[in-house]
CSV table of C-alpha atoms in Angstrom, one decimal:
chain,number,residue,atom,x,y,z
C,44,MET,CA,2.3,3.1,11.3
C,45,SER,CA,-0.9,1.3,12.4
C,46,GLY,CA,-3.9,3.4,11.8
C,47,VAL,CA,-2.1,6.1,9.9
C,48,THR,CA,-3.8,7.6,6.9
C,49,MET,CA,-1.5,10.6,6.1
C,50,VAL,CA,2.2,9.9,5.6
C,51,PRO,CA,5.0,11.9,3.8
C,52,MET,CA,6.3,8.9,1.8
C,53,LEU,CA,5.8,5.2,1.4
C,54,VAL,CA,7.3,2.3,-0.5
C,55,VAL,CA,4.5,-0.1,-1.4
C,56,LEU,CA,5.6,-3.7,-1.9
C,57,PRO,CA,3.8,-6.5,-3.6
C,58,PRO,CA,2.6,-9.4,-1.5
C,59,SER,CA,3.8,-13.0,-1.9
C,60,GLU,CA,1.9,-16.2,-2.4
C,61,THR,CA,4.1,-17.8,0.3
C,62,LYS,CA,3.7,-16.7,3.9
C,63,ALA,CA,5.1,-17.6,7.3
C,64,SER,CA,2.7,-19.6,9.4
C,65,GLY,CA,1.5,-18.9,12.9
C,66,GLY,CA,2.1,-15.7,14.8
C,67,GLU,CA,2.4,-14.5,18.4
C,68,ALA,CA,-0.1,-11.6,18.2
C,69,PRO,CA,-3.8,-11.9,18.8
C,70,ALA,CA,-6.4,-12.4,16.1
C,71,LEU,CA,-6.9,-9.8,13.4
C,72,ASP,CA,-8.3,-6.5,14.5
C,73,LEU,CA,-9.4,-4.7,11.4
C,74,SER,CA,-9.8,-1.4,13.2
C,75,SER,CA,-6.1,-1.4,14.0
C,76,LEU,CA,-4.9,-1.5,10.4
C,77,SER,CA,-3.5,1.4,8.5
C,78,PHE,CA,-5.8,3.0,5.9
C,79,PRO,CA,-9.1,2.6,7.7
C,80,SER,CA,-11.1,3.7,4.7
C,81,LEU,CA,-10.4,0.1,3.4
C,82,THR,CA,-12.0,-1.6,6.4
C,83,GLU,CA,-15.4,-2.4,5.0
C,84,VAL,CA,-14.1,-4.0,1.8
C,85,ARG,CA,-11.5,-5.9,3.9
C,86,ARG,CA,-14.3,-7.2,6.1
C,87,GLU,CA,-16.4,-8.4,3.2
C,88,ILE,CA,-13.5,-10.1,1.4
C,89,LEU,CA,-12.3,-11.9,4.5
C,90,ALA,CA,-15.9,-13.0,5.3
C,91,ASP,CA,-16.3,-14.4,1.8
C,92,LEU,CA,-12.9,-16.0,1.9
C,93,ALA,CA,-13.8,-17.8,5.1
C,94,ALA,CA,-17.2,-18.9,3.8
C,95,LEU,CA,-15.6,-20.2,0.6
C,96,SER,CA,-13.4,-22.4,2.7
C,97,SER,CA,-16.3,-24.4,4.0
C,98,ASP,CA,-16.2,-26.3,0.7
C,99,ALA,CA,-12.6,-27.4,0.4
C,100,GLU,CA,-12.9,-28.7,-3.1
C,101,LEU,CA,-14.6,-25.5,-4.4
C,102,ALA,CA,-12.1,-23.4,-2.5
C,103,MET,CA,-9.1,-25.1,-4.0
C,104,ALA,CA,-10.5,-24.8,-7.5
C,105,THR,CA,-11.4,-21.1,-7.0
C,106,LEU,CA,-8.0,-20.3,-5.5
C,107,LYS,CA,-6.2,-22.4,-8.1
C,108,LEU,CA,-4.5,-24.6,-5.5
C,109,GLY,CA,-3.0,-28.0,-6.0
C,110,PRO,CA,-3.4,-30.9,-3.5
C,111,ARG,CA,-0.2,-30.0,-1.7
C,112,LEU,CA,-1.7,-26.6,-0.7
C,113,ALA,CA,-4.8,-27.9,1.0
C,114,ASP,CA,-3.6,-26.3,4.3
C,115,GLU,CA,-4.1,-22.9,2.7
C,116,VAL,CA,-7.8,-23.5,2.7
C,117,THR,CA,-7.7,-24.4,6.4
C,118,ALA,CA,-5.8,-21.1,7.0
C,119,ASN,CA,-8.5,-19.2,5.1
C,120,ALA,CA,-11.2,-20.8,7.2
C,121,ALA,CA,-9.6,-19.3,10.3
C,122,VAL,CA,-8.5,-16.0,8.8
C,123,ARG,CA,-10.5,-13.9,11.3
C,124,SER,CA,-9.5,-15.9,14.4
C,125,SER,CA,-6.0,-17.1,13.8
C,126,ALA,CA,-2.8,-15.5,15.3
C,127,THR,CA,-1.2,-12.5,13.5
C,128,MET,CA,2.2,-11.1,12.9
C,129,PRO,CA,3.6,-7.9,11.2
C,130,ALA,CA,3.0,-7.9,7.5
C,131,LEU,CA,6.7,-7.6,6.8
C,132,GLU,CA,7.3,-10.9,8.6
C,133,ARG,CA,4.2,-12.6,7.3
C,134,TYR,CA,5.2,-12.4,3.6
C,135,THR,CA,8.1,-14.5,2.5
C,136,GLY,CA,9.9,-15.3,-0.8
C,137,VAL,CA,12.5,-13.6,-3.0
C,138,LEU,CA,11.6,-10.0,-2.3
C,139,TYR,CA,11.2,-10.5,1.4
C,140,ASP,CA,14.4,-12.5,1.7
C,141,ALA,CA,16.3,-9.5,0.2
C,142,LEU,CA,14.4,-7.0,2.3
C,143,SER,CA,15.4,-8.9,5.5
C,144,ALA,CA,12.9,-6.9,7.6
C,145,SER,CA,13.8,-8.5,11.0
C,146,ASP,CA,16.7,-6.1,11.6
C,147,LEU,CA,15.2,-3.0,10.1
C,148,PRO,CA,14.8,0.0,12.5
C,149,HIS,CA,11.3,0.9,13.6
C,150,ALA,CA,11.3,4.2,11.6
C,151,GLY,CA,12.5,2.4,8.5
C,152,ARG,CA,9.8,-0.2,8.7
C,153,GLY,CA,7.3,2.6,8.9
C,154,ARG,CA,8.3,3.6,5.4
C,155,LEU,CA,7.1,0.3,4.0
C,156,ALA,CA,3.6,-1.0,3.1
C,157,VAL,CA,2.3,-4.0,1.3
C,158,GLY,CA,-0.4,-4.1,-1.3
C,159,SER,CA,-2.6,-7.2,-1.4
C,160,ALA,CA,-5.9,-8.7,-2.6
C,161,ALA,CA,-7.2,-9.4,0.9
C,162,PHE,CA,-6.3,-6.1,2.6
C,163,GLY,CA,-5.8,-3.6,-0.2
C,164,VAL,CA,-2.8,-2.1,1.4
C,165,VAL,CA,-1.4,-2.4,4.9
C,166,GLY,CA,1.5,-0.8,6.8
C,167,GLY,CA,4.5,-3.0,7.2
C,168,GLU,CA,4.0,-3.2,11.0
C,169,ASP,CA,0.2,-4.0,10.7
C,170,LEU,CA,-0.7,-7.4,12.2
C,171,ILE,CA,-2.2,-9.8,9.7
C,172,PRO,CA,-3.0,-13.5,9.7
C,173,HIS,CA,-1.9,-16.2,7.3
C,174,TYR,CA,-4.2,-16.4,4.3
C,175,ARG,CA,-4.2,-17.2,0.6
C,176,LEU,CA,-5.8,-15.0,-2.0
C,177,SER,CA,-4.1,-13.8,-5.2
C,178,GLY,CA,-5.1,-10.7,-7.1
C,179,THR,CA,-6.5,-12.7,-10.1
C,180,VAL,CA,-9.0,-14.8,-8.1
C,181,LYS,CA,-12.8,-14.2,-8.6
C,182,LEU,CA,-13.9,-14.6,-5.0
C,183,PRO,CA,-17.6,-15.5,-4.7
C,184,VAL,CA,-19.8,-13.1,-2.8
C,185,THR,CA,-21.6,-15.2,-0.2
C,186,ALA,CA,-24.8,-13.2,-0.1
C,187,THR,CA,-25.4,-13.1,-3.9
C,188,GLY,CA,-23.3,-15.9,-5.5
C,189,GLU,CA,-21.7,-13.3,-7.9
C,190,THR,CA,-18.0,-13.7,-8.7
C,191,PRO,CA,-16.7,-10.2,-9.4
C,192,THR,CA,-13.0,-9.5,-10.0
C,193,LEU,CA,-11.1,-8.2,-7.0
C,194,LYS,CA,-10.4,-5.1,-9.1
C,195,ARG,CA,-14.1,-4.5,-9.2
C,196,ARG,CA,-14.5,-5.2,-5.5
C,197,TRP,CA,-11.8,-2.7,-4.5
C,198,GLY,CA,-13.1,-0.1,-7.0
C,199,LYS,CA,-11.3,3.2,-6.3
C,200,LYS,CA,-10.7,2.5,-2.6
C,201,ILE,CA,-7.0,1.6,-2.8
C,202,THR,CA,-6.3,4.5,-5.2
C,203,GLU,CA,-8.0,7.0,-2.9
C,204,ALA,CA,-6.3,5.6,0.2
C,205,LEU,CA,-2.8,6.0,-1.3
C,206,SER,CA,-3.6,9.4,-2.7
C,207,ASP,CA,-2.8,10.8,0.8
C,208,VAL,CA,0.8,9.8,0.5
C,209,ASP,CA,3.0,12.8,-0.5
C,210,PHE,CA,5.7,10.7,-2.3
C,211,LEU,CA,4.8,7.1,-3.2
C,212,ILE,CA,7.2,4.5,-4.6
C,213,ASP,CA,5.1,1.8,-6.1
C,214,LEU,CA,6.9,-1.5,-6.3
C,215,ARG,CA,3.8,-3.7,-6.7
C,216,SER,CA,3.6,-6.1,-9.6
C,217,GLY,CA,1.1,-5.3,-12.4
C,218,THR,CA,-1.6,-7.5,-10.9
C,219,TYR,CA,-1.6,-5.6,-7.6
C,220,GLN,CA,-1.2,-2.2,-9.2
C,221,ASN,CA,-4.3,-2.9,-11.2
C,222,LEU,CA,-6.3,-3.3,-8.0
C,223,GLY,CA,-5.7,0.4,-7.2
C,224,LYS,CA,-3.5,2.4,-9.6
C,225,VAL,CA,-1.8,5.5,-8.3
C,226,PRO,CA,-1.1,7.7,-11.4
C,227,ASP,CA,1.5,10.0,-9.8
C,228,ALA,CA,3.5,7.2,-8.1
C,229,THR,CA,7.2,6.6,-8.9
C,230,THR,CA,7.7,3.0,-10.2
C,231,MET,CA,10.8,0.9,-10.8
C,232,THR,CA,12.0,-1.2,-13.8
C,233,VAL,CA,14.8,-3.7,-13.3
C,234,LEU,CA,17.1,-4.1,-16.3
C,235,THR,CA,20.2,-6.1,-17.2
C,236,ALA,CA,23.4,-4.4,-18.4
C,237,GLU,CA,22.0,-5.1,-22.0
C,238,ASN,CA,18.8,-3.2,-21.1
C,239,LYS,CA,16.6,-6.3,-21.0
C,240,VAL,CA,13.8,-6.4,-18.5
C,241,VAL,CA,14.4,-8.7,-15.6
C,242,SER,CA,11.2,-10.7,-14.9
C,243,HIS,CA,10.8,-12.9,-11.8
C,244,PHE,CA,14.1,-12.0,-10.1
C,245,ASN,CA,13.3,-8.3,-10.3
C,246,LYS,CA,11.7,-9.0,-6.9
C,247,HIS,CA,15.2,-9.5,-5.4
C,248,TYR,CA,16.4,-6.1,-6.5
C,249,LYS,CA,13.2,-4.4,-5.4
C,250,GLY,CA,13.7,-6.0,-2.0
C,251,LEU,CA,17.3,-4.6,-1.9
C,252,PHE,CA,16.1,-1.2,-2.8
C,253,ALA,CA,13.3,-1.2,-0.3
C,254,ARG,CA,15.8,-2.2,2.4
C,255,ALA,CA,18.1,0.7,1.4
C,256,VAL,CA,15.2,3.2,1.8
C,257,ALA,CA,14.3,1.7,5.2
C,258,LEU,CA,17.9,2.0,6.4
C,259,ALA,CA,18.5,5.5,5.1
C,260,ASP,CA,19.0,8.3,7.7
C,261,ARG,CA,15.9,10.1,6.4
C,262,ALA,CA,13.1,9.1,4.1
C,263,PRO,CA,13.4,10.3,0.4
C,264,GLU,CA,11.0,13.1,-0.6
C,265,SER,CA,11.5,12.8,-4.3
C,266,ALA,CA,12.6,10.3,-7.0
C,267,ALA,CA,16.0,12.0,-7.2
C,268,GLU,CA,16.5,11.5,-3.4
C,269,ALA,CA,15.5,7.8,-3.8
C,270,VAL,CA,18.1,7.4,-6.5
C,271,GLU,CA,20.7,8.8,-4.3
C,272,ILE,CA,19.8,6.5,-1.4
C,273,GLY,CA,20.1,3.5,-3.8
C,274,ARG,CA,23.5,4.6,-5.0
C,275,VAL,CA,24.8,5.2,-1.5
C,276,ALA,CA,23.7,1.6,-0.8
C,277,GLY,CA,25.8,0.4,-3.7
C,278,HIS,CA,23.1,-0.1,-6.3
C,279,ASP,CA,23.1,1.1,-9.9
C,280,ILE,CA,20.0,3.2,-10.0
C,281,THR,CA,19.2,6.0,-12.3
C,282,LEU,CA,16.2,8.2,-13.1
C,283,ALA,CA,14.5,7.8,-16.5
C,284,GLU,CA,13.3,10.7,-18.5
C,285,ASP,CA,9.7,10.0,-17.4
C,286,GLY,CA,10.8,10.2,-13.7
C,287,GLN,CA,10.7,6.5,-13.0
C,288,LEU,CA,13.5,4.5,-11.4
C,289,ILE,CA,15.8,2.2,-13.3
C,290,PHE,CA,17.7,-0.5,-11.3
C,291,ARG,CA,20.4,-2.1,-13.4
C,292,VAL,CA,21.5,-5.5,-12.0
C,293,PRO,CA,25.3,-6.1,-11.5
C,294,VAL,CA,27.1,-8.0,-14.2
């Protein structure tokens, strides 16, 4: 998917705070990433992130990191020169454990993307470095000292980039949706059998659903087709009256 700007469908996943270290691919090449309209904002954010890391104490306070996460500042300092790996392997945690991307077919991986504070949105196969930057951080602008929100820094760029996707399933959490909302996107709510919203562990079920979409013989072109793919995979998924997906967790 690298470098692609027009795609028929896409599932956009949230990022994770935890990430795999290292990588076997060369340093970040911004020109190789999907959605090239985001390149300049990516470049500015990464430059400011690396500059912030020259003051470890300030960086840890800005990024809201405890002493045990000091290595994250070191990773940010080298974000433009360190080794890379595909985004689907870089991110770890509950959702990515359920997704189990390592054995997904190439075509299926191409249906997945990841939204993030540092890159806006990247294709699942795009090669990215280890970094730490959450969507709620106010990253200082090196040239001016201003501390705008990341929502302000991204402006309408993410929304405009994703507007080229014909059918978009947006599984990002609220923080990352706010960096670039897509009004016509299909979203998902995870509920218990008693219709109570599942909070943190909803990531697990979103990961299972994304895996089902990636493994399907053909990509869904509508919410109804996405529901059918989920059901074939054994999940209890329905379509709400507003066209959004409802995933009910097993009892």
